[in-house]
mmCIF file of C-alpha atoms in Angstrom:
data_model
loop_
_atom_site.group_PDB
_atom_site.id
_atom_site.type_symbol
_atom_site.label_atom_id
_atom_site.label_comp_id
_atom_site.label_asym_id
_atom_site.label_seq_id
_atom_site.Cartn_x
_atom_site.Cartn_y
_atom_site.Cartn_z
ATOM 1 C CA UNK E 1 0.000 0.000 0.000
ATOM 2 C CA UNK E 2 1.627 3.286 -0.856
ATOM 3 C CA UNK E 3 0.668 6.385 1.098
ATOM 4 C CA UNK E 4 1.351 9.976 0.028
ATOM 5 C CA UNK E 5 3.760 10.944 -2.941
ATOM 6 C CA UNK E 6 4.605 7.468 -3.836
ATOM 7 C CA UNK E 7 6.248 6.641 -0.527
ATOM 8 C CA UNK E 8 5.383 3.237 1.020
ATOM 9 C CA UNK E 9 3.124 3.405 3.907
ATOM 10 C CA UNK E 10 3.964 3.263 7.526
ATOM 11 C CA UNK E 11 2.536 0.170 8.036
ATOM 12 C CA UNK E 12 4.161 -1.398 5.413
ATOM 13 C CA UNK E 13 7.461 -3.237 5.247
ATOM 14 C CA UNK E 14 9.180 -1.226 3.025
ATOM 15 C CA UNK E 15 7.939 2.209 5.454
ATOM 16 C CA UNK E 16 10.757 1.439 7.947
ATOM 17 C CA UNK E 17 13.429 0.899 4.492
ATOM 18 C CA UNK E 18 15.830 3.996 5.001
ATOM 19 C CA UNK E 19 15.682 6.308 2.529
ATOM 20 C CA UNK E 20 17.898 7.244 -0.340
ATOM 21 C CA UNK E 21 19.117 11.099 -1.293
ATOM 22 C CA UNK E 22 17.064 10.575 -3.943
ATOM 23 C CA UNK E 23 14.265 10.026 -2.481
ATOM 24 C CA UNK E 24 14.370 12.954 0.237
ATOM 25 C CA UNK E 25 15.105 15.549 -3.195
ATOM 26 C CA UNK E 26 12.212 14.050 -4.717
ATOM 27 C CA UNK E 27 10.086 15.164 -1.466
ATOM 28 C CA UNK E 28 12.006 18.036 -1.103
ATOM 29 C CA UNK E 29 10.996 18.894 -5.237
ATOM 30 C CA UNK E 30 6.919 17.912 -3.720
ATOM 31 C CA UNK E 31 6.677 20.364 -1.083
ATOM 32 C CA UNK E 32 8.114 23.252 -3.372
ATOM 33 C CA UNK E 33 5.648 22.565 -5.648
ATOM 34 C CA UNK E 34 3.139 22.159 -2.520
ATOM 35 C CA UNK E 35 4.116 25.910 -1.513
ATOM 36 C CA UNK E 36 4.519 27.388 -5.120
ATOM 37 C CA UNK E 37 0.609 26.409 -5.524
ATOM 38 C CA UNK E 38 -0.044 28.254 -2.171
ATOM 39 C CA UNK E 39 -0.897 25.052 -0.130
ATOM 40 C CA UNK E 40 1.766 25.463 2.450
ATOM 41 C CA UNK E 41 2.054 28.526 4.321
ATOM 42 C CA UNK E 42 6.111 29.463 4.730
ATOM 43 C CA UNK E 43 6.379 28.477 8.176
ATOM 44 C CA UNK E 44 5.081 25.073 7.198
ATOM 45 C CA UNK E 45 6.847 24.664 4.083
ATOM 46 C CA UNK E 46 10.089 25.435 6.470
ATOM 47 C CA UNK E 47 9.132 22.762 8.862
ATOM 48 C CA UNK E 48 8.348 20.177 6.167
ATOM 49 C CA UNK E 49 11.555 20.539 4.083
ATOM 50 C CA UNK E 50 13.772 20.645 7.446
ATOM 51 C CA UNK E 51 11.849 17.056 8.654
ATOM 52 C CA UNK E 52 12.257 15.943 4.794
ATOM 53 C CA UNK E 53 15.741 16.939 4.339
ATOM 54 C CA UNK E 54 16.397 15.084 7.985
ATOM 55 C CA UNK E 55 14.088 11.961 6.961
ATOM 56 C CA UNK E 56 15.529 8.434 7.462
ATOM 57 C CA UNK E 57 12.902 6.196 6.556
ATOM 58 C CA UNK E 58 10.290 6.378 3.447
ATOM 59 C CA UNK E 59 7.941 6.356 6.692
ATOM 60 C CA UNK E 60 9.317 9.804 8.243
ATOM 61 C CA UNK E 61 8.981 11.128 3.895
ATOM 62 C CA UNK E 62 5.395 9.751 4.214
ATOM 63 C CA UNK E 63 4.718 12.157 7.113
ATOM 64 C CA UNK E 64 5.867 14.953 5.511
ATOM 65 C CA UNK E 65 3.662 14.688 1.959
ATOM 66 C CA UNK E 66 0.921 12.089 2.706
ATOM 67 C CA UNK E 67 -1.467 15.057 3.636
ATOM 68 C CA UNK E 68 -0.726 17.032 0.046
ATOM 69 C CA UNK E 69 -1.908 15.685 -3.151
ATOM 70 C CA UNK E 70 -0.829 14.091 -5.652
ATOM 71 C CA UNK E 71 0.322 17.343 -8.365
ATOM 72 C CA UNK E 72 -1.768 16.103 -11.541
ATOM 73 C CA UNK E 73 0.793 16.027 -14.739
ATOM 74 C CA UNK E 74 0.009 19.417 -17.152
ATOM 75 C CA UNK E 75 -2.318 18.839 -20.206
ATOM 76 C CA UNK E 76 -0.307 19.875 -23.305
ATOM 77 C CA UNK E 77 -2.483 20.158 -26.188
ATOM 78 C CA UNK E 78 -0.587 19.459 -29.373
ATOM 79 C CA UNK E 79 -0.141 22.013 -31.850
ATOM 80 C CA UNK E 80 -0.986 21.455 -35.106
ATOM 81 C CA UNK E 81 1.448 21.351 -38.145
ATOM 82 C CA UNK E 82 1.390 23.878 -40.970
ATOM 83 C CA UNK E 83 1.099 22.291 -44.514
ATOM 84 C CA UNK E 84 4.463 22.198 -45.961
ATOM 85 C CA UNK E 85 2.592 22.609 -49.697
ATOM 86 C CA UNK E 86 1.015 25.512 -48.181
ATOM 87 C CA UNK E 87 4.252 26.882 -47.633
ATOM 88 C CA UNK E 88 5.551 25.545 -50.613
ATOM 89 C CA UNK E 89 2.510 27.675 -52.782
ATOM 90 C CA UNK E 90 3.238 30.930 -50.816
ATOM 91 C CA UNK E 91 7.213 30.630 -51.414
ATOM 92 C CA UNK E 92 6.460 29.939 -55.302
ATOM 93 C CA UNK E 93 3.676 32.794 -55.434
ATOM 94 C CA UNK E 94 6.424 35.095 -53.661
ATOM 95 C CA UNK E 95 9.333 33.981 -56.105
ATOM 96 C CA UNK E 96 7.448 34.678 -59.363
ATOM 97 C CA UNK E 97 8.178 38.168 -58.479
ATOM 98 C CA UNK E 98 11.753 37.683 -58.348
ATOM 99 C CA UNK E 99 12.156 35.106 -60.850
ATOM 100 C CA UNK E 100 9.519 35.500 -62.883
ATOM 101 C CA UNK E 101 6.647 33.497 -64.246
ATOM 102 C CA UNK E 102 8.779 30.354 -63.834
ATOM 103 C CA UNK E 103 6.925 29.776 -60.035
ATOM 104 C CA UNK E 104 3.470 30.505 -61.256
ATOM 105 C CA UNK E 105 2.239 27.081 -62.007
ATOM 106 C CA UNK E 106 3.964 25.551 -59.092
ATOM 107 C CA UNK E 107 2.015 28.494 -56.811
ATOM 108 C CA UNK E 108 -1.332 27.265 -58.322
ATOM 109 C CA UNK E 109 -0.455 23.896 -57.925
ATOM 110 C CA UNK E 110 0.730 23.610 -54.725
ATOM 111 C CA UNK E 111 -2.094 25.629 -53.175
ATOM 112 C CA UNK E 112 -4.645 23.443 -54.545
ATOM 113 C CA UNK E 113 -2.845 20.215 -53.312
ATOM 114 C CA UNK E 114 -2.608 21.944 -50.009
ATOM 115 C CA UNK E 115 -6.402 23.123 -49.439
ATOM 116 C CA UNK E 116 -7.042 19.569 -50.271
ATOM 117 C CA UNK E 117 -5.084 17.990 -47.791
ATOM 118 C CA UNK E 118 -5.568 20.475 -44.941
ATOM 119 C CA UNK E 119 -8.875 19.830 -45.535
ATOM 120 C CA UNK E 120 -9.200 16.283 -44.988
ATOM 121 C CA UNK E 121 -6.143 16.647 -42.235
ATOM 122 C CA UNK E 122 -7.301 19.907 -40.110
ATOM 123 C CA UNK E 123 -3.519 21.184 -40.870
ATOM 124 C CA UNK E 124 -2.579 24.784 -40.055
ATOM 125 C CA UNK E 125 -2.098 27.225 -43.803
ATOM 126 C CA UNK E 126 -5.001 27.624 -45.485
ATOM 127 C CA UNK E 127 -4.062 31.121 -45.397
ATOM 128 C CA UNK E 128 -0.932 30.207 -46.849
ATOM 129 C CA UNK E 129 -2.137 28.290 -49.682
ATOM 130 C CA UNK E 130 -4.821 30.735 -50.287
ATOM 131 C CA UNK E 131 -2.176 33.360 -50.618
ATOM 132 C CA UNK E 132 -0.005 31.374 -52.670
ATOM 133 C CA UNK E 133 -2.896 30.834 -54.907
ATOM 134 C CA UNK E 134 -4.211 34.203 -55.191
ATOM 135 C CA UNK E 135 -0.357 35.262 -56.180
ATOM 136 C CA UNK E 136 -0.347 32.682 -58.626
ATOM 137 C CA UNK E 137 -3.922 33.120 -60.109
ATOM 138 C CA UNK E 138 -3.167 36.780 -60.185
ATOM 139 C CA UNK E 139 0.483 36.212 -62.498
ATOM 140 C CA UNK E 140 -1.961 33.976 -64.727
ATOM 141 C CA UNK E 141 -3.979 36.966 -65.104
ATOM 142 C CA UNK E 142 -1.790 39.478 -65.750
ATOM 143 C CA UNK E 143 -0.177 37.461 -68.204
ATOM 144 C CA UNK E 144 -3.067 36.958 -70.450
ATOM 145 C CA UNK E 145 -3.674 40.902 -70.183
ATOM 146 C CA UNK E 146 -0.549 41.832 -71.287
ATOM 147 C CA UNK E 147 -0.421 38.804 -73.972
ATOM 148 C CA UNK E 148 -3.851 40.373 -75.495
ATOM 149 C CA UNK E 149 -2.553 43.785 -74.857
ATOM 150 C CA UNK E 150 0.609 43.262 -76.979
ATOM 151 C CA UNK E 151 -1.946 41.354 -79.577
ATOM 152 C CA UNK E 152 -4.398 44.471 -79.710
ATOM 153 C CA UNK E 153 -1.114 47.184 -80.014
ATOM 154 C CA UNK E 154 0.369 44.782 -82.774
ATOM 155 C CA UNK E 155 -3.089 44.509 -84.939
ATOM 156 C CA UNK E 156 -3.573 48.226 -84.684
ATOM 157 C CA UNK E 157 -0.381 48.877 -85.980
ATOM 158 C CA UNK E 158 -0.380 46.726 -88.354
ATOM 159 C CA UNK E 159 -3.647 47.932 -89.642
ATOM 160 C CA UNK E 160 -2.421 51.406 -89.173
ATOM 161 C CA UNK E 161 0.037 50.586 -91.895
ATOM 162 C CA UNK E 162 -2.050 49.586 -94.840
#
């Protein structure tokens, strides 16, 4: 039977075993989280860690901790990953202005296989990809403007010359 912060009972054979360093810092580490969370006042904390720090037996360790309880281990929520296509479609869509349209399909493309995914995964970047996309969709765009653009200016002066 084991009786405060994993400390054997008193009643037990093992209460009357003498206890290791270990065993009194691992006490010693329970009672300062004991006072940190305000359940010991200082006085008390004082007199606990002096009995702990003098403790023999895991019986004399089971009298200073058995009334405290047990600290319950922190929740840690996992944080989700960010899409590496996402990333991937932003980094293309940002690179098409430096090197041209040579990123735009890769933009488009990646964004679309990354809403997909963080779709059916709940993945962080849809902001990302959407980003990446609308950079992409936009260099499409502007492309086809200036491609009719330069069509229009070339028929007009070519009619212009007849």
């Amino acid at each position: 039977m084991a009786g405060g912060y994993r400390y054997p009972a008193a009643g037990s054979g093992r209460g009357n075993m003498r206890a290791a360093h270990a065993d009194r810092d691992r006490a010693v580490d329970f009672l300062n989280v004991a006072y940190s969370e305000g359940r010991l006042s200082k006085d008390e904390y004082d007199d606990r860690l002096e009995h702990a720090l003098s403790a023999r037996t895991y019986a004399d360790l089971d009298q200073v901790v058995s009334d405290l309880p047990v600290a319950r281990p922190a929740t840690v929520t996992p944080v989700a990953n960010t899409n590496g296509f996402a990333i991937a479609s932003l980094a293309c869509g940002i690179a098409q202005l430096v090197f041209g349209p040579l990123a735009t399909i890769p933009a488009i493309v990646f964004g679309h296989v990354a809403r997909g995914q963080i779709k059916r995964t709940g993945e962080q970047g849809a902001g990302l990809a959407l980003a990446g996309l609308i950079l992409g969709w936009a260099a499409v765009i502007l492309g086809v403007i200036l491609v009719l653009g330069l069509v229009a200016v070339s028929v007009g002066t070519q009619g212009g010359m007849n």
